[in-house]
Each structure stands twice: as structure tokens, then as C-alpha cells.
Short mmCIF file of C-alpha atoms in Angstrom, two decimals:
data_model
loop_
_atom_site.label_atom_id
_atom_site.label_comp_id
_atom_site.label_asym_id
_atom_site.label_seq_id
_atom_site.Cartn_x
_atom_site.Cartn_y
_atom_site.Cartn_z
CA MET A 1155 -56.44 88.67 -54.90
CA PRO A 1156 -54.90 92.20 -55.33
CA ILE A 1157 -56.39 93.19 -51.97
CA PHE A 1158 -54.67 90.19 -50.35
CA TRP A 1159 -51.24 91.20 -51.70
CA ILE A 1160 -51.77 94.85 -50.74
CA PHE A 1161 -52.67 93.76 -47.22
CA ASN A 1162 -49.55 91.60 -46.96
CA PHE A 1163 -47.36 94.41 -48.25
CA LEU A 1164 -48.79 96.88 -45.73
CA LEU A 1165 -48.42 94.34 -42.94
CA SER A 1166 -44.78 93.72 -43.82
CA ALA A 1167 -44.08 97.43 -44.15
CA SER A 1168 -45.68 98.19 -40.78
CA TYR A 1169 -43.63 95.43 -39.16
CA CYS A 1170 -40.39 96.81 -40.60
CA LEU A 1171 -41.29 100.38 -39.61
CA CYS A 1172 -42.05 99.44 -36.02
CA GLN A 1173 -38.69 97.71 -35.65
CA VAL A 1174 -36.01 99.80 -33.96
CA THR A 1175 -33.06 100.52 -36.26
CA TYR A 1176 -29.72 102.26 -35.80
CA GLU A 1177 -27.33 103.67 -38.38
CA LEU A 1178 -23.77 104.66 -37.46
CA ASN A 1179 -20.97 106.20 -39.46
CA ILE A 1180 -17.95 104.00 -40.18
CA TYR A 1181 -14.45 105.50 -40.15
CA GLY A 1182 -11.05 104.19 -41.21
CA GLU A 1183 -10.06 101.95 -44.10
CA ALA A 1184 -9.26 98.34 -44.83
CA GLN A 1185 -5.51 98.35 -44.22
CA HIS A 1186 -5.81 99.87 -40.75
CA GLY A 1187 -9.33 98.77 -39.79
CA TYR A 1188 -12.88 100.11 -39.88
CA PHE A 1189 -14.30 101.49 -36.63
CA ILE A 1190 -17.23 103.32 -35.06
CA LYS A 1191 -17.26 105.99 -32.34
CA VAL A 1192 -18.92 105.17 -28.99
CA TYR A 1193 -18.93 106.48 -25.42
CA LEU A 1194 -18.23 104.28 -22.38
CA GLY A 1195 -18.97 104.73 -18.70
CA THR A 1196 -20.20 107.67 -16.63
CA PRO A 1197 -19.10 110.32 -17.29
CA PRO A 1198 -18.85 109.14 -20.95
CA GLN A 1199 -15.41 108.55 -22.42
CA ALA A 1200 -14.99 108.64 -26.21
CA ILE A 1201 -13.65 105.32 -27.53
CA ASN A 1202 -13.29 103.99 -31.09
CA LEU A 1203 -14.19 100.32 -31.60
CA LEU A 1204 -13.05 98.16 -34.50
CA LEU A 1205 -15.97 96.40 -36.25
CA ASP A 1206 -15.05 92.74 -35.88
CA THR A 1207 -17.29 89.94 -37.14
CA GLY A 1208 -14.53 87.47 -36.22
CA SER A 1209 -15.01 87.70 -32.43
CA SER A 1210 -17.86 88.09 -29.95
CA ASN A 1211 -16.54 90.22 -27.08
CA VAL A 1212 -16.55 93.97 -26.68
CA ALA A 1213 -12.99 94.64 -25.54
CA VAL A 1214 -11.42 98.01 -24.74
CA ALA A 1215 -7.87 98.98 -23.87
CA ALA A 1216 -7.70 99.84 -20.17
CA VAL A 1217 -4.03 100.78 -20.52
CA PRO A 1218 -2.23 102.71 -23.28
CA PRO A 1219 -2.52 100.55 -26.47
CA ASN A 1220 1.00 101.62 -27.45
CA VAL A 1221 3.75 103.51 -25.69
CA GLY A 1222 2.88 107.20 -25.65
CA ASP A 1223 -0.86 106.75 -26.37
CA ASN A 1224 -3.11 108.68 -24.04
CA LYS A 1225 -6.48 107.61 -25.38
CA PHE A 1226 -7.85 104.51 -23.65
CA PHE A 1227 -10.65 103.59 -21.24
CA HIS A 1228 -9.98 104.87 -17.72
CA PHE A 1229 -12.23 102.33 -16.06
CA ASN A 1230 -11.52 103.53 -12.52
CA GLU A 1231 -13.18 106.86 -13.39
CA SER A 1232 -16.55 105.36 -14.38
CA LYS A 1233 -19.28 105.62 -11.71
CA THR A 1234 -21.52 103.06 -13.41
CA LEU A 1235 -18.87 100.35 -13.80
CA ASN A 1236 -19.49 96.96 -12.21
CA LYS A 1237 -16.37 94.82 -12.12
CA LEU A 1238 -16.98 91.09 -12.56
CA ASP A 1239 -14.80 88.43 -11.00
CA THR A 1240 -13.86 86.91 -14.37
CA ASN A 1241 -10.58 86.97 -16.26
CA VAL A 1242 -10.39 86.56 -20.01
CA HIS A 1243 -7.68 85.97 -22.62
CA LEU A 1244 -7.96 86.09 -26.41
CA GLN A 1245 -5.42 84.89 -29.00
CA TYR A 1246 -5.66 86.13 -32.60
CA ILE A 1247 -3.79 85.06 -35.73
CA VAL A 1248 -1.40 87.86 -34.86
CA GLY A 1249 -1.46 89.28 -31.36
CA GLN A 1250 -3.22 88.57 -28.08
CA TRP A 1251 -4.65 90.30 -25.03
CA SER A 1252 -5.66 89.49 -21.45
CA GLY A 1253 -7.94 91.30 -19.04
CA PHE A 1254 -11.09 91.11 -16.94
CA LEU A 1255 -14.83 91.51 -17.48
CA ILE A 1256 -16.97 94.47 -16.42
CA GLU A 1257 -20.49 95.76 -16.95
CA ASP A 1258 -20.93 99.39 -17.94
CA VAL A 1259 -22.97 101.79 -20.02
CA LEU A 1260 -22.21 101.95 -23.75
CA ASN A 1261 -23.62 104.84 -25.77
CA PHE A 1262 -23.37 104.71 -29.56
CA GLY A 1263 -24.80 108.10 -30.37
CA ASN A 1264 -28.50 107.42 -30.74
CA GLY A 1265 -28.81 104.52 -28.32
CA THR A 1266 -27.56 103.43 -24.89
CA ILE A 1267 -27.33 99.96 -23.36
CA THR A 1268 -25.61 98.34 -20.40
CA CYS A 1269 -23.46 95.50 -21.67
CA THR A 1270 -20.60 93.21 -20.70
CA LEU A 1271 -17.14 94.38 -21.77
CA ALA A 1272 -13.59 93.16 -21.37
CA CYS A 1273 -10.92 95.55 -20.13
CA MET A 1274 -7.61 94.73 -21.81
CA VAL A 1275 -4.71 95.21 -19.42
CA THR A 1276 -2.07 93.09 -21.20
CA ILE A 1277 -1.87 93.88 -24.91
CA ASN A 1278 0.49 92.39 -27.49
CA LYS A 1279 0.40 93.30 -31.21
CA ILE A 1280 -3.29 94.21 -31.21
CA PHE A 1281 -2.97 97.89 -32.05
CA GLU A 1282 -0.72 99.48 -34.65
CA PRO A 1283 1.37 102.52 -33.66
CA HIS A 1284 -0.92 105.56 -33.61
CA SER A 1285 -3.93 103.30 -34.21
CA GLN A 1286 -7.22 105.14 -34.55
CA PHE A 1287 -9.22 102.66 -32.48
CA GLN A 1288 -8.83 101.60 -28.85
CA GLY A 1289 -11.04 98.53 -28.69
CA LEU A 1290 -12.97 95.85 -30.55
CA LEU A 1291 -16.71 95.46 -31.11
CA GLY A 1292 -17.19 91.69 -31.50
CA LEU A 1293 -20.23 90.95 -33.67
CA ALA A 1294 -20.02 87.16 -33.98
CA TYR A 1295 -22.17 84.61 -32.15
CA ARG A 1296 -22.45 83.98 -28.44
CA SER A 1297 -21.03 80.46 -28.76
CA ILE A 1298 -17.48 81.85 -29.14
CA ALA A 1299 -17.73 84.58 -26.50
CA LEU A 1300 -14.98 84.44 -23.90
CA PRO A 1301 -14.47 83.02 -21.40
CA ASN A 1302 -17.69 81.13 -22.26
CA SER A 1303 -21.12 81.52 -23.84
CA SER A 1304 -22.61 82.93 -20.62
CA VAL A 1305 -21.20 86.29 -21.73
CA GLN A 1306 -23.82 88.08 -23.81
CA PRO A 1307 -22.33 89.89 -26.84
CA PHE A 1308 -23.17 93.48 -27.72
CA PHE A 1309 -25.56 92.69 -30.57
CA ASP A 1310 -27.46 90.07 -28.54
CA THR A 1311 -27.91 92.65 -25.78
CA LEU A 1312 -29.14 95.18 -28.32
CA ILE A 1313 -31.74 92.72 -29.65
CA LYS A 1314 -32.93 91.90 -26.15
CA ASP A 1315 -33.06 95.44 -24.72
CA LYS A 1316 -33.99 97.53 -27.77
CA ASP A 1317 -36.13 95.17 -29.88
CA VAL A 1318 -33.73 95.45 -32.81
CA GLY A 1319 -34.20 93.00 -35.66
CA ASN A 1320 -31.62 90.21 -35.73
CA ILE A 1321 -29.82 91.61 -38.76
CA PHE A 1322 -27.06 94.12 -39.46
CA SER A 1323 -25.11 95.30 -42.48
CA LEU A 1324 -21.71 96.76 -43.32
CA ASP A 1325 -21.34 99.26 -46.12
CA LEU A 1326 -17.57 99.80 -46.32
CA CYS A 1327 -15.54 101.75 -48.87
CA GLY A 1328 -12.08 102.99 -50.06
CA PRO A 1329 -9.61 104.30 -50.53
CA TYR A 1330 -8.98 102.80 -53.97
CA PHE A 1331 -6.31 103.41 -56.58
CA SER A 1332 -8.88 105.11 -58.78
CA ASN A 1333 -9.99 107.31 -55.85
CA PRO A 1334 -7.17 107.58 -53.28
CA VAL A 1335 -8.75 110.41 -51.28
CA GLN A 1336 -10.20 109.13 -48.01
CA ALA A 1337 -13.34 110.87 -46.71
CA THR A 1338 -13.78 111.80 -43.05
CA ASN A 1339 -16.14 108.88 -42.67
CA CYS A 1340 -16.44 105.99 -45.04
CA GLY A 1341 -19.52 103.83 -44.92
CA LYS A 1342 -22.42 102.87 -42.68
CA PHE A 1343 -23.01 100.30 -39.95
CA GLU A 1344 -26.72 99.49 -39.90
CA MET A 1345 -28.37 97.49 -37.12
CA GLY A 1346 -31.87 96.12 -37.58
CA TYR A 1347 -34.04 96.27 -40.66
CA THR A 1348 -32.95 99.26 -42.72
CA SER A 1349 -34.33 101.16 -45.68
CA LYS A 1350 -31.50 99.95 -47.90
CA LEU A 1351 -32.78 96.38 -47.63
CA SER A 1352 -36.18 97.46 -48.98
CA ASN A 1353 -34.89 99.53 -51.91
CA ASN A 1354 -35.00 96.59 -54.30
CA ARG A 1355 -31.30 96.00 -53.90
CA ASP A 1356 -30.19 92.82 -55.61
CA VAL A 1357 -28.87 91.07 -52.53
CA VAL A 1358 -27.69 87.50 -53.15
CA TYR A 1359 -27.38 85.23 -50.13
CA THR A 1360 -25.21 82.34 -49.03
CA PRO A 1361 -26.20 80.22 -45.99
CA ILE A 1362 -24.46 80.51 -42.62
CA ILE A 1363 -23.62 76.86 -42.05
CA LYS A 1364 -22.54 77.18 -38.44
CA GLU A 1365 -23.38 79.88 -35.92
CA TRP A 1366 -20.10 80.67 -34.18
CA TYR A 1367 -18.01 82.70 -36.61
CA TYR A 1368 -19.90 83.66 -39.75
CA GLU A 1369 -18.98 80.44 -41.50
CA ILE A 1370 -19.94 79.96 -45.13
CA ILE A 1371 -18.95 77.63 -48.00
CA LEU A 1372 -16.78 78.54 -50.99
CA THR A 1373 -17.41 76.35 -54.02
CA ASP A 1374 -14.67 77.61 -56.33
CA LEU A 1375 -11.86 80.11 -56.78
CA ARG A 1376 -10.71 81.50 -60.10
CA VAL A 1377 -7.86 83.76 -61.22
CA GLY A 1378 -8.74 85.32 -64.54
CA MET A 1379 -10.42 82.48 -66.43
CA LYS A 1380 -8.50 79.69 -64.72
CA HIS A 1381 -10.18 77.56 -62.06
CA ILE A 1382 -8.26 76.29 -59.07
CA PRO A 1383 -7.06 72.72 -59.83
CA MET A 1384 -8.15 71.16 -56.55
CA GLU A 1385 -11.31 69.96 -54.88
CA CYS A 1386 -13.48 72.62 -53.27
CA TRP A 1387 -13.29 70.96 -49.85
CA GLU A 1388 -9.58 71.81 -49.84
CA ILE A 1389 -10.52 75.50 -49.97
CA ASN A 1390 -12.91 75.14 -47.02
CA LYS A 1391 -10.63 72.90 -44.98
CA LYS A 1392 -11.61 73.47 -41.30
CA LYS A 1393 -13.61 76.69 -41.89
CA SER A 1394 -14.33 79.60 -44.23
CA VAL A 1395 -15.30 82.79 -42.42
CA ILE A 1396 -16.43 86.36 -43.17
CA ASP A 1397 -14.24 88.50 -40.87
CA SER A 1398 -14.44 92.30 -40.99
CA GLY A 1399 -11.79 92.59 -38.27
CA THR A 1400 -9.12 91.12 -40.55
CA THR A 1401 -7.60 93.02 -43.47
CA GLU A 1402 -6.29 90.24 -45.72
CA LEU A 1403 -7.85 87.38 -47.61
CA TYR A 1404 -6.38 84.41 -45.75
CA LEU A 1405 -6.08 81.15 -47.69
CA PRO A 1406 -4.75 77.64 -46.98
CA LYS A 1407 -1.11 77.26 -48.05
CA SER A 1408 -1.80 75.24 -51.21
CA VAL A 1409 -4.58 77.62 -52.30
CA TYR A 1410 -2.46 80.68 -51.51
CA ASP A 1411 0.51 79.39 -53.53
CA TRP A 1412 -1.63 78.61 -56.58
CA THR A 1413 -3.45 81.98 -56.42
CA ASN A 1414 -0.21 83.92 -56.01
CA ASP A 1415 1.48 82.09 -58.89
CA GLU A 1416 -1.45 82.60 -61.25
CA ILE A 1417 -1.66 86.33 -60.53
CA ARG A 1418 2.08 86.64 -61.07
CA LYS A 1419 1.77 85.08 -64.54
CA HIS A 1420 -0.50 87.93 -65.64
CA VAL A 1421 1.66 90.80 -64.37
CA GLN A 1422 4.17 92.39 -66.72
CA HIS A 1423 5.58 94.85 -64.20
CA ILE A 1424 9.02 94.13 -62.83
CA ILE A 1425 8.28 93.37 -59.18
CA SER A 1426 10.69 91.84 -56.69
CA ASP A 1427 10.26 88.31 -55.38
CA LYS A 1428 9.83 89.70 -51.87
CA PHE A 1429 6.52 91.24 -52.92
CA TRP A 1430 5.22 87.87 -54.08
CA MET A 1431 6.49 86.34 -50.85
CA ASN A 1432 4.41 88.98 -48.99
CA LYS A 1433 7.49 90.43 -47.29
CA THR A 1434 7.49 93.92 -48.75
CA ALA A 1435 5.51 96.42 -50.80
CA ALA A 1436 6.06 96.94 -54.50
CA CYS A 1437 6.75 100.38 -55.96
CA VAL A 1438 6.24 101.20 -59.64
CA PRO A 1439 6.64 104.56 -61.45
CA TYR A 1440 3.30 106.33 -61.79
CA ASP A 1441 3.57 106.58 -65.56
CA LYS A 1442 4.22 102.84 -65.90
CA PHE A 1443 1.74 101.48 -63.37
CA ASP A 1444 -1.25 99.78 -64.98
CA ILE A 1445 -3.56 98.10 -62.50
CA SER A 1446 -5.52 96.44 -65.32
CA VAL A 1447 -2.66 93.97 -65.92
CA PHE A 1448 -3.59 92.34 -62.63
CA PRO A 1449 -6.32 89.71 -63.18
CA THR A 1450 -9.79 89.59 -61.65
CA LEU A 1451 -10.24 87.17 -58.78
CA THR A 1452 -13.53 85.24 -58.59
CA LEU A 1453 -14.88 83.76 -55.37
CA SER A 1454 -17.81 81.35 -55.78
CA PHE A 1455 -20.25 80.91 -52.90
CA TYR A 1456 -22.74 78.17 -52.10
CA HIS A 1457 -26.28 79.47 -52.77
CA SER A 1458 -28.52 76.40 -52.74
CA ILE A 1459 -28.20 72.66 -53.20
CA ASN A 1460 -27.76 73.06 -56.96
CA SER A 1461 -26.63 76.65 -57.46
CA SER A 1462 -23.80 79.03 -56.61
CA PHE A 1463 -22.98 82.67 -57.27
CA ASN A 1464 -19.79 84.64 -57.90
CA LEU A 1465 -18.16 87.69 -56.43
CA LEU A 1466 -15.84 89.35 -58.93
CA ILE A 1467 -12.88 90.84 -57.06
CA SER A 1468 -10.95 93.44 -59.04
CA PRO A 1469 -7.31 94.29 -58.19
CA GLU A 1470 -8.72 97.52 -56.70
CA LEU A 1471 -9.67 95.32 -53.74
CA TYR A 1472 -6.85 92.83 -53.35
CA LEU A 1473 -4.10 95.42 -53.85
CA LEU A 1474 -3.68 97.83 -50.93
CA PRO A 1475 -2.18 101.32 -51.39
CA TYR A 1476 1.00 101.69 -49.38
CA GLU A 1477 2.16 105.07 -48.18
CA ASN A 1478 5.49 106.33 -49.49
CA LYS A 1479 7.29 109.67 -49.54
CA SER A 1480 8.01 109.66 -53.26
CA THR A 1481 5.67 111.49 -55.61
CA GLU A 1482 7.00 109.58 -58.59
CA LEU A 1483 6.25 106.08 -57.35
CA ILE A 1484 3.03 104.27 -56.53
CA CYS A 1485 3.46 101.60 -53.87
CA PHE A 1486 1.15 98.76 -52.94
CA LYS A 1487 0.91 95.47 -51.09
CA HIS A 1488 -1.26 92.51 -51.93
CA ALA A 1489 -3.96 91.48 -49.48
CA PHE A 1490 -3.27 87.74 -49.37
CA ALA A 1491 -1.93 85.74 -46.46
CA VAL A 1492 -1.58 82.09 -45.41
CA LEU A 1493 -3.83 80.48 -42.80
CA ASP A 1494 -3.37 76.87 -41.71
CA ASP A 1495 -6.94 76.31 -40.60
CA GLY A 1496 -9.15 77.74 -43.32
CA VAL A 1497 -10.22 80.90 -45.18
CA LEU A 1498 -10.82 84.36 -43.76
CA ILE A 1499 -12.43 86.90 -46.08
CA GLY A 1500 -11.28 90.19 -44.64
CA SER A 1501 -12.20 93.85 -45.06
CA SER A 1502 -10.00 94.36 -48.13
CA ILE A 1503 -12.53 92.21 -50.03
CA LEU A 1504 -15.64 93.28 -48.12
CA LYS A 1505 -15.04 96.97 -48.84
CA GLY A 1506 -16.18 96.40 -52.42
CA PHE A 1507 -19.68 95.27 -51.42
CA TYR A 1508 -22.74 95.98 -49.34
CA VAL A 1509 -22.75 93.00 -46.92
CA VAL A 1510 -25.82 91.88 -44.98
CA PHE A 1511 -25.48 89.65 -41.90
CA ASP A 1512 -29.01 88.25 -41.77
CA ARG A 1513 -28.79 86.26 -38.55
CA GLN A 1514 -32.55 85.83 -38.39
CA ASN A 1515 -32.54 83.73 -41.57
CA LYS A 1516 -29.03 82.31 -41.09
CA ARG A 1517 -27.52 83.79 -44.23
CA ILE A 1518 -25.09 86.44 -45.47
CA GLY A 1519 -25.97 88.61 -48.44
CA PHE A 1520 -23.87 90.55 -50.93
CA ALA A 1521 -24.91 93.43 -53.17
CA ASN A 1522 -23.02 95.86 -55.38
CA SER A 1523 -21.73 98.88 -53.51
CA GLU A 1524 -23.72 102.11 -53.86
CA HIS A 1525 -20.45 104.05 -53.83
CA PHE A 1526 -20.02 103.12 -57.52
CA ASN A 1527 -22.13 102.93 -60.64
CA GLU A 1528 -22.09 101.36 -64.09
CA THR A 1529 -20.15 104.30 -65.54
CA SER A 1530 -17.37 104.43 -62.96
CA GLY A 1531 -17.25 100.65 -62.68
CA PHE A 1532 -17.45 98.40 -59.65
CA PRO A 1533 -14.35 97.22 -57.76
CA GLY A 1534 -16.45 94.24 -56.77
CA SER A 1535 -19.47 92.81 -58.57
CA VAL A 1536 -22.11 90.32 -57.48
CA MET A 1537 -23.25 87.88 -60.16
CA LYS A 1538 -26.65 86.19 -60.12
CA PRO A 1539 -26.80 82.54 -58.95
CA LYS A 1540 -26.34 79.89 -61.62
CA TYR A 1541 -27.30 76.23 -61.72
CA THR A 1542 -24.53 73.69 -61.34
CA ASN A 1543 -24.55 69.90 -61.54
CA LYS A 1544 -21.52 69.80 -59.27
CA ASN A 1545 -22.02 68.16 -55.88
CA ILE A 1546 -21.28 71.35 -53.98
CA GLN A 1547 -22.48 69.83 -50.71
CA MET A 1548 -19.15 68.03 -50.65
CA CYS A 1549 -17.33 71.38 -50.46
CA LYS A 1550 -17.59 71.17 -46.68
CA LYS A 1551 -16.73 67.78 -45.25
CA GLU A 1552 -17.73 68.70 -41.71
CA VAL A 1553 -21.23 69.52 -42.97
CA LYS A 1554 -21.62 66.86 -45.62
CA LEU A 1555 -19.15 64.16 -44.64
CA ALA A 1556 -17.51 62.26 -47.44
CA ASN A 1557 -18.70 58.92 -46.00
CA SER A 1558 -22.30 60.06 -45.42
CA PHE A 1559 -25.21 61.12 -47.56
CA ASP A 1560 -28.68 62.63 -47.34
CA LEU A 1561 -31.71 60.51 -48.19
CA SER A 1562 -34.28 62.17 -50.39
CA PRO A 1563 -37.96 61.13 -50.01
CA LEU A 1564 -37.72 59.08 -53.22
CA MET A 1565 -34.63 57.27 -51.97
CA ILE A 1566 -36.38 56.49 -48.69
CA VAL A 1567 -39.35 54.94 -50.55
CA VAL A 1568 -37.06 52.89 -52.82
CA LEU A 1569 -35.01 51.74 -49.84
CA PHE A 1570 -38.16 50.71 -47.93
CA PHE A 1571 -39.51 48.59 -50.79
CA SER A 1572 -36.08 47.07 -51.40
CA VAL A 1573 -35.88 45.94 -47.80
CA LEU A 1574 -39.47 44.63 -47.95
CA VAL A 1575 -38.84 42.60 -51.14
CA THR A 1576 -35.63 41.21 -49.64
CA LEU A 1577 -37.46 40.05 -46.53
CA VAL A 1578 -40.19 38.37 -48.60
CA LEU A 1579 -37.64 36.55 -50.77
CA LEU A 1580 -35.71 35.48 -47.69
CA TYR A 1581 -38.88 34.10 -46.13
CA MET A 1582 -39.72 32.17 -49.31
CA LEU A 1583 -36.21 30.72 -49.46
CA ILE A 1584 -36.30 29.55 -45.87
CA SER A 1585 -39.77 28.04 -46.36
CA TRP A 1586 -38.61 26.15 -49.47
CA ILE A 1587 -35.54 24.76 -47.67
CA PHE A 1588 -37.73 23.66 -44.74
CA ARG A 1589 -40.29 21.87 -46.94
CA THR A 1590 -37.81 20.35 -49.35
CA PHE A 1591 -35.22 19.01 -46.97
CA LEU A 1592 -36.40 18.94 -43.37
CA LEU A 1593 -39.97 17.68 -43.88
CA HIS A 1594 -38.91 15.17 -46.58
CA THR A 1595 -36.31 13.71 -44.24
CA ASP A 1596 -38.94 13.15 -41.49
CA GLU A 1597 -41.33 11.33 -43.84
CA SER A 1598 -38.68 9.02 -45.29
CA SER A 1599 -37.29 8.07 -41.89
CA GLU A 1600 -40.20 5.66 -41.22
CA THR A 1601 -39.72 3.67 -44.44
CA SER A 1602 -36.02 3.41 -43.96
CA SER A 1603 -36.25 2.14 -40.38
CA LEU A 1604 -36.76 -1.50 -41.44
CA THR A 1605 -33.63 -1.45 -43.52
CA ALA A 1606 -31.78 -0.01 -40.60
CA LEU A 1607 -33.01 -2.89 -38.45
CA PHE A 1608 -31.83 -5.42 -41.03
CA TRP A 1609 -28.35 -4.07 -41.48
CA LYS A 1610 -27.53 -2.60 -38.10
CA HIS A 1611 -25.54 -5.06 -36.07
CA GLY A 1612 -26.02 -7.83 -38.65
CA ASN A 1613 -24.34 -10.46 -36.44
CA ASP A 1614 -26.50 -9.76 -33.42
CA GLU A 1615 -28.64 -12.74 -32.39
CA ASN A 1616 -31.68 -10.66 -31.52
CA ASP A 1617 -31.60 -9.13 -35.00
CA HIS A 1618 -31.79 -12.64 -36.55
CA ILE A 1619 -34.74 -13.53 -34.36
CA LEU A 1620 -36.51 -10.31 -35.30
CA LEU A 1621 -35.83 -11.00 -38.97
CA GLN A 1622 -37.23 -14.53 -38.66
CA ASP A 1623 -40.36 -13.22 -36.92
CA LEU A 1624 -40.94 -10.73 -39.66
CA ARG A 1625 -40.51 -13.36 -42.37
CA ALA A 1626 -42.87 -15.73 -40.53
CA ASN A 1627 -45.63 -13.18 -40.79
CA GLU A 1628 -45.16 -12.66 -44.52
CA PRO A 1629 -47.75 -14.49 -46.72
CA SER A 1630 -46.46 -17.42 -48.83
CA PHE A 1631 -46.42 -17.38 -52.61
CA GLU A 1632 -49.16 -19.92 -52.71
CA GLU A 1633 -51.38 -17.83 -50.47
CA ILE A 1634 -50.98 -14.84 -52.72
CA VAL A 1635 -51.92 -16.84 -55.75
#
């Protein structure tokens, strides 16, 4: 038996080692986006691409992203570019762009592939002034690629051409209030099976319920110790998505209002109403600012049919440092926003965790960030799954419709025998009715026919003759004696 397990371990290890893997540095921060550095075209042009799990196209600015910017993709200068006769347009929550598709060489440092890209030539509210990235690296599924699913996304191309495992991970980080200094690079983007996944990390997974965006199911939301007073399907109305290309935690209006109000109840600082209406930043004197007065936010994720797990979100994650010129004030914004059609869990939350996008097994995993330890504390913590008797399948109506249900094997057997017994009883009932009423009526019809002859048309002359004939054939009293 030990030899069997050793053999399996070596086989698994050899499989992982033979898989091609890539590890890239991540730059930036949550409020302004996380990006990687790549090179496009021939000769290569340096371009920064935002890591976006909320879209599927690689899209680069082919014109200045903002007035005065001089860093963008000069597509006319690339000798390897192949322009495709396809236009494309993409609308975001905020902003939109239009352009055309091309094929060109993309080099990401230690690997090169030829992939399909979109050149953005009309850009509206996509890039902030002096933005550090000039394009988007869409990492979602092919089904939402534009203009249609015939366009192969970057990661699909990488799997096909480089034999990369169908899995990637994002290891994002700060800055945080406790550590405001931003490093030159902050985090890792890992493609394929990586060493971190084999280092006994306690990764807890939630299923991907639909392969378009990275759609998952939230089973509960809590502010401090208070649970949200509404059904979980109201949280997941339309969709709940993991989206690294978005900064905020977007919530449906009713969920947003409740969350905002509950957080406000905990805070003793004097903060203007405009902050709570998400219209401005709040500024508090350094010596009076206490981040611990803000409560912990808990997001509960579907784990299995009868279990869920929690992510503990400290205010280090949902409060974003806001630059100001005063050295006496600390300013911040909160990372919540309203979305009419569901939940988007953006990079402000993701930066507190090591997040695994295990496409091969259709699941997303969370582990505690390695940038922190037990002593310094975690801005985000992953709790182990716990059993629940709550019907958490109902948290997503589109998956488990309210007017439908799944049949377990036991229910199928019970249903089969119920139908069988019903059919037998029905057969017995019909047989009894047939014997009792129909057959009895046929037998008695012969005995009653004489009476019918006597009384039908009593005044008819033929009836009298027939009656006389019948009486004439009857034996007399004397004969009987």
C-alpha cells in the first residue's frame, strides 16, 4: 500500500513538473488597477495590460488613451500585424470603446504567442488621466469574447500553443493603511500549475456555476455580527462575479443600502453624508483616525450542497486610501458601489487573498495572502467550510429555479413505487366497477325481459295474444298436485 501511494505521488509530481508554467510580476494597486508588462508587434512595443477577469478580449489603445499621452500601440509600425475585417465594441459599467481586430505577436517576458487583439480607436472613460496601463488583458471565458465566441482569448491561446495547465492565480497586494508604501511591483500573476499550489496552502474552493464571467454563488453577507435580512437569492440576483478589472465591490441597490447603513452605525467618526452617498472622500485627522471602529465584512460562498465558507473582509480592504496634500489628515473612500444586475467582487477585496482560477475543475479558490502573517494580521481571512442546513441551492434561482427541484436516487425509487401502487389500485378499482355493475346488468337483463314484455305497450293487441299464449303453456294447479 505505501508503494502505491508513493507511485501516485511521483506520478502527480512528474505531471505537474512537465506542465509549462509562467510567472509574471504584477504592478499597480486596487484603486487604479493591477497590470502586467508585455510587448506587442515587431519590433516589440512595451504596453501595460490591466488584468481583467471580467472580459475576454485583449484590447490595446491604438490612439492616445487620454489627451497628451504618448504611450499606446502604434499598430501601423508592426511588421507582423495581420488586420482582420472585424469591428468590435465593448460597453462597461462605466466607459466604452470601439475598434477592430488584428492578429499579432504578444511577448510577456518569458513566452511569446500570436493571438487575436482588439485595437481601440474610439475610447471613452476607459483610462484615467495619466493611467499606467494602455490596454486590457481579458481572462474570462470564450463565450463572452467580442464580437462572438469565434475569437480565441489570450489564455485559451496559451493553453493551446504552450501546453499550459488550465489554471491561473492572482496574488495581489496593497497599499494598505497599515502599510501605505507601495512597492515597485506588487504581486504575481501565475499561469499553469505553480509551486504555490503544492505548498500545502489551505485553498478553499467555490464552484464556477457558469462559464462566461467567473460566476459564483454568495450564500450570505454580514456586517459585524449582523446578517443581511433578506433571502440569499436577492444578493445573487442576475449574477455574482469575480472581476479583477473592477475596483469596487458592486452590490444590488437593496443590499448596498443595508450594508452602507450597518457600517455607518459602527463608525464614531464625524463623516459627511456625501461620503456615505459615495460622492466624496472622507478626511479625518491622523491622531483621531481609528480604522478599527469600522466593522468586519463577511462574504459567505457556496462550497458544496450542504456547506459554505466565509471570507472575512477587514476595513483595510473596503476602505481605499485617497491622496491628499495635507500631512495632518488621512483621507479615504469606501469601495462599495451599486449595480442593478448583480454583484461584482473587485480588486479592492481580492487584494487581501491569494485567488486561484481553477478552470480545469470549474472552481475558484481562496487562501490567506502570503504578504501577511499571524503576527501582523490578515486584511482578509479565509475560514474553513462549515455545514449548514440551509437550502443554499436556492441562492441562485437561475441555477436552482424556485419552481423546480432535483430528484435524489431515494426520491426516484419512492416516486417509482408510488406510481406503480397507484396504477395497481386504479386497475383494481376499474375491475371492481366492471364486475359489479356492468356484468351484473347483463345477467339481469334476461330475467327482466318478460316483465318488459308484459308492461310495455300494455294496450297493444299483440301483447295480449302473447300473454295468453304464455299462460296457455303454464301447467294447471291440478297438474302440479
